[in-house]
DNA sequence: GCCCAGGGATGCG
DNA sequence: CGCATCCATGGG
């Protein structure tokens, strides 16, 4: 794989460690549109347009530096995959989707997005986020930006219900009203344990959602989010009937250590795409 | 009509 | 602490 960063685009040749579909469809991002061999990806108020074939990928944006980091091009995934492939359980998942990368998305956007994700499905999560963007975010011409914290603070509980948040509307309102930019700055520099503690002090954020926010928005790879699907797969693999997700989280985090986040994504996509569990 | 979705809050012992 | 119950909503 060869990555070339130009002033107005990024070119990836022989993309052995990057597949657009796999990276966008593994549940880590909700704002994207795939249309044939092109895709649009949104983060904060920014957009990138990707065109891809099996041999060649081009990423065009007005903020190349942002998306170079966003797609995690500073990380060597070959080394991560080699190391993880020694594990019997993850090896087939890596073979199935060797082009997954973990995005470096915006912390605040991940907080709002994953509060919505709780006990919800991806289709509805996307719709709710789109609603918030189009009703509270800035008009960027051909798309809407994710609403800033200041913009989202103008939303009422009724607005969040209109967005389809259901019973999460009150939680979201409470969290948005209490959240400050200082909180987000704190999250970015705090120790992992302090990040989790701080995140879970907000309504609508429990262990799993906090782990997702850390993994996708705060560059913490030592966490292993356990959702209903991972729970099913765990029971399937180990022939158990475990319902305590904290216990599963502890077990899998211990097993995969500082590569937990990567392992979880390969795991999640593979078993979900193949409907195992 | 039931079951499920990238779970969390609350109350109870 | 562990555990049970409830929580809106749309799609299968």
Coordinates of C-alpha atoms (C1' of nucleotides) in Angstrom, one line a residue:
Chain A
X1 CA 0.0 0.0 0.0
X2 CA 1.3 3.4 -1.0
X3 CA -0.1 6.7 0.5
X4 CA 0.5 10.0 -1.3
X5 CA -0.6 13.2 0.4
X6 CA -1.0 16.1 -2.0
X7 CA -2.3 19.6 -1.2
X8 CA -5.8 18.9 -2.5
X9 CA -6.1 15.1 -2.3
X10 CA -4.8 11.9 -0.9
X11 CA -4.0 9.0 -3.2
X12 CA -3.8 5.4 -2.0
X13 CA -2.4 2.8 -4.4
X14 CA -2.6 -0.9 -3.8
X15 CA -4.8 -0.4 -0.8
X16 CA -4.2 -3.6 1.1
X17 CA -4.9 -1.9 4.4
X18 CA -7.8 0.4 3.4
X19 CA -11.2 -0.6 2.0
X20 CA -13.8 2.3 1.8
X21 CA -16.9 0.1 2.2
X22 CA -15.4 -1.9 5.1
X23 CA -14.2 1.2 6.9
X24 CA -17.5 3.1 6.5
X25 CA -19.9 0.2 7.1
X26 CA -18.4 -1.3 10.3
X27 CA -20.6 0.9 12.6
X28 CA -18.1 3.5 13.6
X29 CA -19.6 6.4 11.6
X30 CA -23.2 7.4 10.7
X31 CA -22.6 10.3 8.3
X32 CA -21.6 8.9 5.0
X33 CA -23.2 8.2 1.6
X34 CA -21.9 5.4 -0.7
X35 CA -22.9 5.6 -4.4
X36 CA -21.3 3.0 -6.6
X37 CA -17.5 3.6 -6.7
X38 CA -17.8 6.9 -4.9
X39 CA -18.5 7.9 -1.3
X40 CA -19.0 11.1 0.7
X41 CA -17.9 11.2 4.3
X42 CA -18.8 13.9 6.8
X43 CA -17.2 15.0 10.0
X44 CA -17.9 18.2 11.9
X45 CA -18.4 20.8 9.2
X46 CA -16.1 19.0 6.8
X47 CA -16.7 16.7 3.8
X48 CA -14.4 14.4 1.8
X49 CA -15.3 12.7 -1.5
X50 CA -13.8 9.3 -2.1
X51 CA -13.5 7.5 -5.4
X52 CA -12.3 4.0 -5.3
X53 CA -11.4 0.8 -7.3
X54 CA -9.7 -2.3 -5.9
X55 CA -6.4 -0.9 -7.0
X56 CA -6.7 2.8 -6.3
X57 CA -8.4 5.2 -4.0
X58 CA -8.5 9.0 -4.2
X59 CA -9.7 11.3 -1.4
X60 CA -10.6 14.9 -2.2
X61 CA -11.3 17.6 0.3
X62 CA -10.7 21.2 1.1
X63 CA -9.1 20.1 4.3
X64 CA -6.6 17.3 3.4
X65 CA -4.7 17.5 6.7
X66 CA -7.9 16.8 8.6
X67 CA -8.9 13.8 6.6
X68 CA -5.3 12.4 6.5
X69 CA -5.6 12.1 10.3
X70 CA -9.3 11.2 10.1
X71 CA -8.6 8.0 8.0
X72 CA -5.7 7.2 10.4
X73 CA -3.0 7.2 7.7
X74 CA -0.3 7.7 10.3
X75 CA -0.9 4.2 11.6
X76 CA 0.6 1.0 10.2
X77 CA -2.4 -1.5 10.0
X78 CA -0.3 -4.3 8.6
X79 CA 1.6 -4.5 11.8
X80 CA -1.6 -4.5 13.8
X81 CA -3.1 -7.2 11.7
X82 CA -0.1 -9.4 11.8
X83 CA -0.1 -9.2 15.6
X84 CA -3.8 -9.8 15.9
X85 CA -3.8 -12.6 13.4
X86 CA -2.0 -14.8 15.9
X87 CA -5.4 -14.9 17.7
X88 CA -7.6 -17.8 16.5
X89 CA -10.8 -15.9 16.9
X90 CA -9.9 -12.6 15.2
X91 CA -7.8 -14.1 12.4
X92 CA -10.8 -15.0 10.1
X93 CA -12.4 -11.6 10.7
X94 CA -9.2 -9.9 9.6
X95 CA -9.0 -12.1 6.5
X96 CA -12.7 -11.2 5.7
X97 CA -12.2 -7.4 6.1
X98 CA -8.5 -6.5 5.9
X99 CA -9.4 -3.0 4.9
X100 CA -11.0 -1.8 8.1
X101 CA -9.4 1.3 9.6
X102 CA -10.5 3.0 12.8
X103 CA -11.4 6.6 12.1
X104 CA -10.2 9.5 14.2
X105 CA -13.5 11.3 14.4
X106 CA -14.5 14.3 16.5
X107 CA -15.0 13.7 20.2
X108 CA -18.1 15.8 20.7
X109 CA -19.8 14.5 17.5
X110 CA -19.1 11.0 18.8
X111 CA -20.6 11.8 22.1
X112 CA -23.9 13.0 20.6
X113 CA -24.0 10.3 18.0
X114 CA -23.4 7.4 20.4
X115 CA -25.9 8.7 23.0
X116 CA -28.4 8.3 20.1
X117 CA -27.1 4.8 19.4
X118 CA -28.2 3.3 22.7
X119 CA -30.8 0.5 22.2
X120 CA -31.3 1.7 18.6
X121 CA -30.6 0.5 15.1
X122 CA -28.2 2.1 12.6
X123 CA -30.9 3.2 10.2
X124 CA -32.7 5.2 12.8
X125 CA -29.5 6.5 14.3
X126 CA -28.5 7.9 10.9
X127 CA -31.9 9.5 10.4
X128 CA -31.8 11.2 13.8
X129 CA -28.3 12.6 13.2
X130 CA -29.3 13.8 9.8
X131 CA -32.3 15.6 11.4
X132 CA -30.1 17.3 13.9
X133 CA -27.7 18.4 11.2
X134 CA -30.3 19.8 8.8
X135 CA -32.3 21.6 11.6
X136 CA -29.4 22.9 13.8
X137 CA -26.2 22.6 11.8
X138 CA -24.8 25.2 9.4
X139 CA -25.8 25.1 5.7
X140 CA -22.6 24.3 3.8
X141 CA -24.3 24.5 0.4
X142 CA -24.7 20.9 -0.7
X143 CA -24.8 19.5 2.8
X144 CA -25.3 20.4 6.5
X145 CA -22.6 20.5 9.1
X146 CA -22.9 18.7 12.4
X147 CA -24.4 21.2 14.8
X148 CA -21.9 22.8 17.1
X149 CA -22.4 22.5 20.8
X150 CA -23.6 26.2 20.8
X151 CA -26.1 25.4 18.1
X152 CA -27.3 22.2 19.8
X153 CA -27.9 24.0 23.0
X154 CA -30.8 25.8 21.3
X155 CA -32.6 22.5 20.8
X156 CA -35.5 21.6 23.2
X157 CA -36.6 18.2 24.5
X158 CA -39.4 18.4 21.9
X159 CA -36.9 19.1 19.1
X160 CA -35.0 15.9 20.1
X161 CA -38.3 14.0 20.1
X162 CA -38.9 15.3 16.6
X163 CA -35.5 14.0 15.7
X164 CA -36.8 10.6 16.7
X165 CA -34.8 10.2 19.9
X166 CA -37.8 8.9 21.8
X167 CA -37.0 8.4 25.5
X168 CA -33.4 9.5 24.9
X169 CA -34.6 13.0 24.3
X170 CA -34.6 14.0 27.9
X171 CA -31.1 12.5 28.4
X172 CA -29.8 14.3 25.4
X173 CA -31.2 17.6 26.4
X174 CA -29.7 17.3 29.9
X175 CA -26.3 16.3 28.6
X176 CA -26.2 19.0 25.9
X177 CA -27.2 21.7 28.4
X178 CA -24.5 20.6 30.9
X179 CA -21.7 19.9 28.4
X180 CA -19.1 22.6 27.9
X181 CA -16.1 23.0 25.6
X182 CA -13.9 22.8 28.7
X183 CA -15.4 19.3 29.3
X184 CA -14.4 18.3 25.8
X185 CA -10.9 19.7 26.2
X186 CA -10.5 17.8 29.5
X187 CA -11.6 14.5 27.7
X188 CA -8.9 14.9 25.1
X189 CA -6.0 15.1 27.5
X190 CA -7.2 13.0 30.5
X191 CA -6.0 9.5 31.3
X192 CA -8.2 6.7 29.9
X193 CA -9.8 5.9 33.3
X194 CA -10.6 9.6 33.8
X195 CA -12.0 9.9 30.3
X196 CA -14.4 7.1 31.0
X197 CA -15.4 8.4 34.4
X198 CA -16.1 11.9 32.9
X199 CA -18.1 10.5 30.0
X200 CA -20.2 8.3 32.2
X201 CA -21.1 11.3 34.4
X202 CA -23.3 12.5 31.5
X203 CA -26.9 11.2 31.0
X204 CA -27.2 8.6 28.3
X205 CA -23.6 7.5 28.5
X206 CA -23.0 4.1 30.1
X207 CA -20.0 1.8 29.8
X208 CA -20.6 0.7 26.2
X209 CA -21.3 4.2 24.8
X210 CA -18.4 5.6 26.7
X211 CA -16.1 2.9 25.2
X212 CA -17.4 3.8 21.7
X213 CA -16.7 7.5 22.2
X214 CA -13.2 6.8 23.4
X215 CA -12.5 4.4 20.6
X216 CA -13.8 6.5 17.7
X217 CA -13.4 10.0 19.1
X218 CA -10.6 10.0 21.6
X219 CA -8.1 7.6 20.0
X220 CA -8.3 5.1 22.8
X221 CA -7.6 1.6 21.4
X222 CA -7.5 -0.2 24.8
X223 CA -11.3 -0.5 25.0
X224 CA -13.6 -3.2 23.7
X225 CA -17.3 -2.0 23.4
X226 CA -19.7 -4.8 23.9
X227 CA -23.1 -4.4 22.3
X228 CA -26.0 -6.8 21.8
X229 CA -24.2 -8.2 18.7
X230 CA -20.8 -8.8 20.3
X231 CA -22.8 -10.3 23.2
X232 CA -24.4 -12.8 20.9
X233 CA -21.2 -13.7 19.1
X234 CA -19.4 -14.2 22.4
X235 CA -22.0 -16.7 23.5
X236 CA -21.9 -18.4 20.1
X237 CA -18.1 -18.8 20.1
X238 CA -17.7 -19.9 23.7
X239 CA -21.0 -21.8 23.9
X240 CA -22.2 -19.8 26.8
X241 CA -25.3 -17.8 27.8
X242 CA -23.6 -14.8 29.4
X243 CA -25.7 -11.6 29.8
X244 CA -23.4 -9.6 31.9
X245 CA -21.8 -7.3 29.4
X246 CA -19.4 -5.8 31.9
X247 CA -18.0 -9.2 32.5
X248 CA -17.6 -9.9 28.7
X249 CA -16.0 -6.5 28.3
X250 CA -13.4 -7.2 31.1
X251 CA -12.7 -10.6 29.6
X252 CA -12.2 -9.5 26.0
X253 CA -10.3 -6.4 27.0
X254 CA -7.9 -8.6 29.0
X255 CA -7.5 -10.9 26.0
X256 CA -6.7 -8.2 23.5
X257 CA -5.0 -5.6 25.6
X258 CA -3.8 -2.5 23.8
X259 CA -5.3 -3.8 20.5
X260 CA -8.8 -4.3 21.9
X261 CA -10.4 -1.6 19.8
X262 CA -9.0 -2.9 16.6
X263 CA -10.0 -6.5 17.5
X264 CA -13.5 -5.4 18.3
X265 CA -14.0 -3.7 14.9
X266 CA -12.8 -6.7 12.9
X267 CA -14.9 -8.9 15.1
X268 CA -18.1 -6.8 14.9
X269 CA -18.0 -6.4 11.1
X270 CA -17.2 -10.0 10.3
X271 CA -19.8 -11.7 12.5
X272 CA -22.4 -9.1 11.7
X273 CA -21.9 -9.3 7.9
X274 CA -22.0 -13.1 8.1
X275 CA -24.9 -13.1 10.5
X276 CA -23.2 -15.4 13.0
X277 CA -24.7 -15.4 16.4
Chain B
dG1 C1' -49.0 -8.9 16.9
dC2 C1' -44.0 -9.9 18.4
dC3 C1' -39.1 -9.1 18.3
dC4 C1' -35.1 -6.4 17.6
dA5 C1' -31.8 -2.5 17.5
dG6 C1' -23.8 -0.8 18.5
dG7 C1' -28.0 0.2 26.3
dG8 C1' -28.9 3.2 30.2
dA9 C1' -31.4 4.8 34.3
dT10 C1' -33.7 3.7 38.2
dG11 C1' -35.0 1.1 42.2
dC12 C1' -34.7 -2.7 45.2
dG13 C1' -32.4 -6.1 48.0
Chain C
dC1 C1' -22.3 -4.5 44.5
dG2 C1' -25.9 -7.7 41.4
dC3 C1' -30.2 -7.9 39.4
dA4 C1' -34.9 -6.8 37.2
dT5 C1' -37.7 -3.6 34.9
dC6 C1' -38.9 0.0 32.0
dC7 C1' -38.0 3.0 28.4
dA8 C1' -40.0 5.3 22.3
dT9 C1' -39.8 4.0 17.7
dG10 C1' -39.6 2.0 13.1
dG11 C1' -38.6 -2.1 10.4
dG12 C1' -38.7 -7.1 9.7

